[in-house]
Every structure is written in C-alpha cells, then in structure tokens.
mmCIF file of C-alpha atoms in Angstrom:
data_model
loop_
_atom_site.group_PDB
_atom_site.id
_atom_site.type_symbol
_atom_site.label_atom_id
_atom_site.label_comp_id
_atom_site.label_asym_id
_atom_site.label_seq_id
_atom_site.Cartn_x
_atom_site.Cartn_y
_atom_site.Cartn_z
ATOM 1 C CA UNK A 1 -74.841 113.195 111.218
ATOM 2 C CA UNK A 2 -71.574 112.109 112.861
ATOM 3 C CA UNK A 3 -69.209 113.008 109.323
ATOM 4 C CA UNK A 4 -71.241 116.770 110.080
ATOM 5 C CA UNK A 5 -70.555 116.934 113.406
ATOM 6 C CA UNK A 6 -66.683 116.048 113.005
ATOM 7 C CA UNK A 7 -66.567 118.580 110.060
ATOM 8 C CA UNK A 8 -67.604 121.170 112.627
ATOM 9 C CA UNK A 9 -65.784 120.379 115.576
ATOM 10 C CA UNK A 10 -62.676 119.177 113.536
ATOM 11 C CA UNK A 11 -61.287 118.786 118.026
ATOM 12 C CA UNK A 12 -63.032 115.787 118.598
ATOM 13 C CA UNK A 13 -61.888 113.127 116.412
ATOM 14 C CA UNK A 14 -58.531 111.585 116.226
ATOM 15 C CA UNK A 15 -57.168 114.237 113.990
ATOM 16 C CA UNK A 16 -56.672 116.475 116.277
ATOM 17 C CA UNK A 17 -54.180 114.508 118.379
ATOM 18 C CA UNK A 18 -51.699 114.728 114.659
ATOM 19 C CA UNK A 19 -51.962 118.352 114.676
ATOM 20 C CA UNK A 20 -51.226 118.572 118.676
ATOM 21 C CA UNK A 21 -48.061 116.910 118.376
ATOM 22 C CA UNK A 22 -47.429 118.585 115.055
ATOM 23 C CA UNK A 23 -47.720 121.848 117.014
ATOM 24 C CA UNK A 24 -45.810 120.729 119.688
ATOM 25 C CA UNK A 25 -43.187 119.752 117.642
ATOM 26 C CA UNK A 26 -42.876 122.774 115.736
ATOM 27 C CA UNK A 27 -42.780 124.957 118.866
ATOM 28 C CA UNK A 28 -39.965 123.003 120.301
ATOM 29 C CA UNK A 29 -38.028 123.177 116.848
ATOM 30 C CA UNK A 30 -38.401 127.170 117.660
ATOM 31 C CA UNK A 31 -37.457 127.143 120.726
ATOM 32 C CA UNK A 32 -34.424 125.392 119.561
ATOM 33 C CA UNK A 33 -33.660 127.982 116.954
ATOM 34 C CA UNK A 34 -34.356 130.755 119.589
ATOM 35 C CA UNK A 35 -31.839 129.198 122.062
ATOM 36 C CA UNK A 36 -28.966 128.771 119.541
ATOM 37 C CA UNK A 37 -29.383 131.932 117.573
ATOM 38 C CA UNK A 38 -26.428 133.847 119.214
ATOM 39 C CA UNK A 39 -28.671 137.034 120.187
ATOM 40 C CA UNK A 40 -25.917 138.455 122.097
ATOM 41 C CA UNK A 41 -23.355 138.117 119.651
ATOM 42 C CA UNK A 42 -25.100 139.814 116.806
ATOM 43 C CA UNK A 43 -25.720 142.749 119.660
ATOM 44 C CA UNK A 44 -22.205 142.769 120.252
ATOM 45 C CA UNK A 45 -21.239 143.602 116.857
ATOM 46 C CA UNK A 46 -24.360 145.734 115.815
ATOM 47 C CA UNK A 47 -23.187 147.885 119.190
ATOM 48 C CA UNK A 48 -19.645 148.097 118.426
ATOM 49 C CA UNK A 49 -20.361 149.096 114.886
ATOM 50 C CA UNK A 50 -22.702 151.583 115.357
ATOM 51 C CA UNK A 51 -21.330 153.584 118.089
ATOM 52 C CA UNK A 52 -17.839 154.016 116.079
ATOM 53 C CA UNK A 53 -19.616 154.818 113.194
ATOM 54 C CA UNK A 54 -21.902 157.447 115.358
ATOM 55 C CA UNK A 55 -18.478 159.294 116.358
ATOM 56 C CA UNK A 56 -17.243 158.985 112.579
ATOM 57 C CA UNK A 57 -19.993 160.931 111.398
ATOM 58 C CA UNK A 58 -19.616 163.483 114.241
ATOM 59 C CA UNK A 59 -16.366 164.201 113.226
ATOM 60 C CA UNK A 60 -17.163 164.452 109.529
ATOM 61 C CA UNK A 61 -20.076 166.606 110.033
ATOM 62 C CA UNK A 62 -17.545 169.103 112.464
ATOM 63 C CA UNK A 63 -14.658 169.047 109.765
ATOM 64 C CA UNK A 64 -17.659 170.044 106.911
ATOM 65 C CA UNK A 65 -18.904 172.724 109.195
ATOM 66 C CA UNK A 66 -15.664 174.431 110.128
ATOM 67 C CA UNK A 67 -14.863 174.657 106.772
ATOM 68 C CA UNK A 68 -17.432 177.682 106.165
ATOM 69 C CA UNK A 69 -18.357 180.617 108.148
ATOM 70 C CA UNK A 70 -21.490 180.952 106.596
ATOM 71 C CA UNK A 71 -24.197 179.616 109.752
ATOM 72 C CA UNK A 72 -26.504 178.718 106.707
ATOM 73 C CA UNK A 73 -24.306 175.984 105.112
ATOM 74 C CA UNK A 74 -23.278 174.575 108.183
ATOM 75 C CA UNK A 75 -26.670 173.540 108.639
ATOM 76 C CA UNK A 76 -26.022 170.815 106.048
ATOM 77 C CA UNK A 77 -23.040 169.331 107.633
ATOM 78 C CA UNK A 78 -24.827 169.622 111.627
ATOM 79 C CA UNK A 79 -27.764 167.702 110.554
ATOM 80 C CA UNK A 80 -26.152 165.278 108.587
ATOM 81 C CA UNK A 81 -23.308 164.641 110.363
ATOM 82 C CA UNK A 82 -23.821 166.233 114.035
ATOM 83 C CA UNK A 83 -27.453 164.264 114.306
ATOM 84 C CA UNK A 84 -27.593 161.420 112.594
ATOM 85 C CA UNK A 85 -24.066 160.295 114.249
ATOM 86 C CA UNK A 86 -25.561 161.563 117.485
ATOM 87 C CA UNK A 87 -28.390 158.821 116.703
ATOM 88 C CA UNK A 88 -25.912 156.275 116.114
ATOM 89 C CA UNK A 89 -24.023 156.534 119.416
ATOM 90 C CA UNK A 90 -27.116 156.338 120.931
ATOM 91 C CA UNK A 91 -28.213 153.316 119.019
ATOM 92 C CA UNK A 92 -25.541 151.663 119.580
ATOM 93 C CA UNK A 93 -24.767 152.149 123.132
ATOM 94 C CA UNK A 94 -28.291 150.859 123.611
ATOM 95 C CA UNK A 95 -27.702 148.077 121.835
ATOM 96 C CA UNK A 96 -24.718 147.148 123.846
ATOM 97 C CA UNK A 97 -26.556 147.402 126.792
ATOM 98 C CA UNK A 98 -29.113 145.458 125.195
ATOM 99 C CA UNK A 99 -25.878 142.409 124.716
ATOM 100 C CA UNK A 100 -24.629 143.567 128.496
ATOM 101 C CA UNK A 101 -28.157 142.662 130.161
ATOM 102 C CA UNK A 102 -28.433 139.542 127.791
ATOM 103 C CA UNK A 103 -25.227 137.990 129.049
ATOM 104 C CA UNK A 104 -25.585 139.031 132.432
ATOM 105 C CA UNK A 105 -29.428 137.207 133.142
ATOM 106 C CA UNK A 106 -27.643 134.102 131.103
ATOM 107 C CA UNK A 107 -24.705 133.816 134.004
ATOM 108 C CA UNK A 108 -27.562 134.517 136.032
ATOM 109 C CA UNK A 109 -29.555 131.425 135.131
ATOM 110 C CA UNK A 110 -26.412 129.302 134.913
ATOM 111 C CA UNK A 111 -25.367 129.908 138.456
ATOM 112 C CA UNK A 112 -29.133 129.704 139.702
ATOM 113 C CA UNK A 113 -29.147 126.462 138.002
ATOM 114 C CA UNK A 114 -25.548 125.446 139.657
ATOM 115 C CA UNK A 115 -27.037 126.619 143.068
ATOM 116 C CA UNK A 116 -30.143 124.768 142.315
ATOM 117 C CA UNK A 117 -28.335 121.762 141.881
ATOM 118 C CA UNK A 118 -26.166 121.589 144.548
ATOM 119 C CA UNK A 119 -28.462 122.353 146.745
ATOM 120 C CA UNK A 120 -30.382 119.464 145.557
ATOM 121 C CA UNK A 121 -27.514 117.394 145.936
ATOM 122 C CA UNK A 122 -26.573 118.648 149.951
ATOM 123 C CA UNK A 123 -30.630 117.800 150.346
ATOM 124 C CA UNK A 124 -30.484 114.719 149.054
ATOM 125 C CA UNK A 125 -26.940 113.530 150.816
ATOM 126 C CA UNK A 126 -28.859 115.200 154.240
ATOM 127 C CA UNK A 127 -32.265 113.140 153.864
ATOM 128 C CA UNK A 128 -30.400 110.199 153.264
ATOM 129 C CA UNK A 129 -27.708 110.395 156.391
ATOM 130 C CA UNK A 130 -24.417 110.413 154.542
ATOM 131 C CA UNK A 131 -21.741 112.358 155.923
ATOM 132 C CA UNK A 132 -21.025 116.095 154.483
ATOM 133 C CA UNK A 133 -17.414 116.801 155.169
ATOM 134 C CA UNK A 134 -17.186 115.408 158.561
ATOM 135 C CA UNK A 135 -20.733 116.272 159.452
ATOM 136 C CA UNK A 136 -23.610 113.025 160.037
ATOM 137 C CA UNK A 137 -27.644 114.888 159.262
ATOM 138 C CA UNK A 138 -28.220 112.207 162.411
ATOM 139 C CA UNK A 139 -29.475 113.465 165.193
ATOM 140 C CA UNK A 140 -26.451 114.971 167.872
ATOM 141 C CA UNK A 141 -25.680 112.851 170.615
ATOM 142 C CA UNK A 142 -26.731 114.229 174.032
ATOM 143 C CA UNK A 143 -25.116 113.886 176.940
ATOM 144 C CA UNK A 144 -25.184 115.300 180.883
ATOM 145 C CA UNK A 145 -23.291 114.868 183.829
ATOM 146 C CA UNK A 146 -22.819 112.372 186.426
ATOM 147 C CA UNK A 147 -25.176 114.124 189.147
ATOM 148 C CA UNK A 148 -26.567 116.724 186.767
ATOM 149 C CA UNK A 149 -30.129 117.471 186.167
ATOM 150 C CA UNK A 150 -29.840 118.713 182.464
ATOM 151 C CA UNK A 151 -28.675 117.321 179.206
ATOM 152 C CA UNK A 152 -26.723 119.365 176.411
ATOM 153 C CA UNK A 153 -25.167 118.995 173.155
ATOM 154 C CA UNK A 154 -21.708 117.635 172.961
ATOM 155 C CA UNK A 155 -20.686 120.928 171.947
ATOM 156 C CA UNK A 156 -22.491 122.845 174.399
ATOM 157 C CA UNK A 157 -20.338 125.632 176.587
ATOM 158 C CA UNK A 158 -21.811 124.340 179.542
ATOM 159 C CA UNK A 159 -19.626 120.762 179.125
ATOM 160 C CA UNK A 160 -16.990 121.866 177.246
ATOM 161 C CA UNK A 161 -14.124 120.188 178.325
ATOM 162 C CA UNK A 162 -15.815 117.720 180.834
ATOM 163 C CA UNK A 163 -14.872 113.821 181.223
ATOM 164 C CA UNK A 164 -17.390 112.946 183.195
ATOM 165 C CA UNK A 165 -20.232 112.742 180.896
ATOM 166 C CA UNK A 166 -22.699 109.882 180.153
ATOM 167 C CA UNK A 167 -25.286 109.864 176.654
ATOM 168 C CA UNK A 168 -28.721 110.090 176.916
ATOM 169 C CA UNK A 169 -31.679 109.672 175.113
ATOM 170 C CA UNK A 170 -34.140 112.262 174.759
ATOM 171 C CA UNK A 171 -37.371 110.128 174.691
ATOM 172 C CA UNK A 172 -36.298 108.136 177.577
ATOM 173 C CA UNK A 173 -35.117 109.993 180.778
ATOM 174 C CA UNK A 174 -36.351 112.688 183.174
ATOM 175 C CA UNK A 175 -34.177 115.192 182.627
ATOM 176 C CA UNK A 176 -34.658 118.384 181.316
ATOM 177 C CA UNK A 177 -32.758 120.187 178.173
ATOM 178 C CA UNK A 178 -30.466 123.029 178.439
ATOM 179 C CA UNK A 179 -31.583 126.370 178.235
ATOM 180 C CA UNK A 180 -27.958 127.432 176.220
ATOM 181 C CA UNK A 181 -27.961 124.835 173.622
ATOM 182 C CA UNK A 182 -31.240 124.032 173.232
ATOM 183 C CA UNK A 183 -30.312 120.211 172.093
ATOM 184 C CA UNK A 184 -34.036 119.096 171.057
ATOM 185 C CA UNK A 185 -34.503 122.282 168.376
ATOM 186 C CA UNK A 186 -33.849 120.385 164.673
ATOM 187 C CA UNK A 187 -31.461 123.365 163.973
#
C-alpha cells in the first residue's frame, strides 16, 4: 500500500526534495542567463538599424514615385516604400525607447542600491556611537545658566555666546527645558 501511495503522491517521499533543488537550480541558471544577456544592447542596435533603414525606404519609395505622373503607379512605390519605411521608423524608435527605459530603471536600481547602502552604513555608524564627520549620535550635552531656571542645547540662541554656563543632566535636576530648542526631542 505504501509503494501505491508514493506512486500517487510522487511529493511525499524523498524524491521530491532532488527535483526541488533541481528546479531551483535551473531557475537560478536562468536568471543568470537573463541578467547577462545584454537586452539593451541588442535594442540599441535593432533601434538604430531600423529607424535608418525606415527613412531609406522613404526616400526610395519618393524617388520611384516622382518618377511617373501616372497617380496609379505611384501607388506601388507609396506602399512599398512610403509605408513600410513609415513602419520601420516607428519600430525602431520604439525600440530605442524600449533600450532608453531599460538603461534608465538599471541606473535606477544601481543608485537605489548605492543609497541603500550608505544609508545602511550612516545607520549602522549612528547605532553604534562613532563619530560622522565631527558629529557624536550621543546624546547633546545640556547646559543652563548660573541663576537660570531652564536648560538648552549648547547650540541654542538663547546661550549663544555665554561663559557662564554649567551641564546638566536631564533625569536629574528640576529645571525645566527650553521652549526654543527643545533639548529633550531625539531630533
């Protein structure tokens, strides 16, 4: 009963574990492919052949037609010359901006990824308290005045340019904080 029941449900036994990684194995190999095919490149060309040819084959189909003044044999030369290069210049021009838009979302994802990782990297250096140019991700020191009832930022307007200053500790006096520099907001 068991050989029936793994002949049915060929998911159960070990077998299918093979054919998992088989699969996954295959679909990275195309992925790879995918990646390192050079999309844009072929667009390039296929664009910038086809929209040279397109004007080519408008001019050919012009020189044919104003060769005879006879409306019924310049039929010939509009149709296949004056639309079918008409269809190439379109073609191609899409197909450039097919190449255009394929470039442009890959510089995309390359600086999203270089923005990505610095920003990791500034996160990082913050969380762990190094020093960014010249600036600590400690806590600012606080500070107030001799006889004064607030406390402040260093760089608050309030004591700009003041000597007489003393630190302070947030968690351990009764002062109050300032209402300019708000020196308890994390920002």
């Amino acid at each position: 009963m068991t050989t029936s029941t793994e002949a049915l449900n060929p998911g159960v036994g070990g077998n299918a574990v093979g054919r998992n990684d088989r699969l996954a194995s295959q679909i990275q190999r195309l992925r790879t492919r995918a990646a390192s095919g050079g999309l844009d490149h072929w667009l390039l060309i296929v664009g910038s052949v086809l929209m040279p040819l397109g004007v080519v084959f408008i001019l050919l189909g012009w020189a044919g037609a104003s060769r005879t003044p006879l409306p019924f044999e310049q039929n010939d030369y509009l149709i296949s010359g004056g639309l079918l290069g008409l269809a190439l210049v379109i073609a191609g021009g899409f197909t450039y901006f097919a190449y255009w838009q394929t470039v442009r979302i890959r510089e995309s994802r390359v600086q999203s990824a270089a923005l990505t990782s610095a920003v990791n990297r500034l996160e990082s250096l913050i969380s762990s308290g190094a020093s960014v140019a010249g600036i600590t991700a400690a806590t600012p020191t606080l500070v107030a005045t001799a006889g004064g009832s607030i406390f402040h930022r260093q760089d608050c307007p309030a004591v700009a340019g003041r000597s007489d200053l003393a630190t302070v500790d947030p968690n351990n006096t009764t002062l109050r904080p300032c209402r300019i520099c708000s020196p308890l907001d994390p920002a």
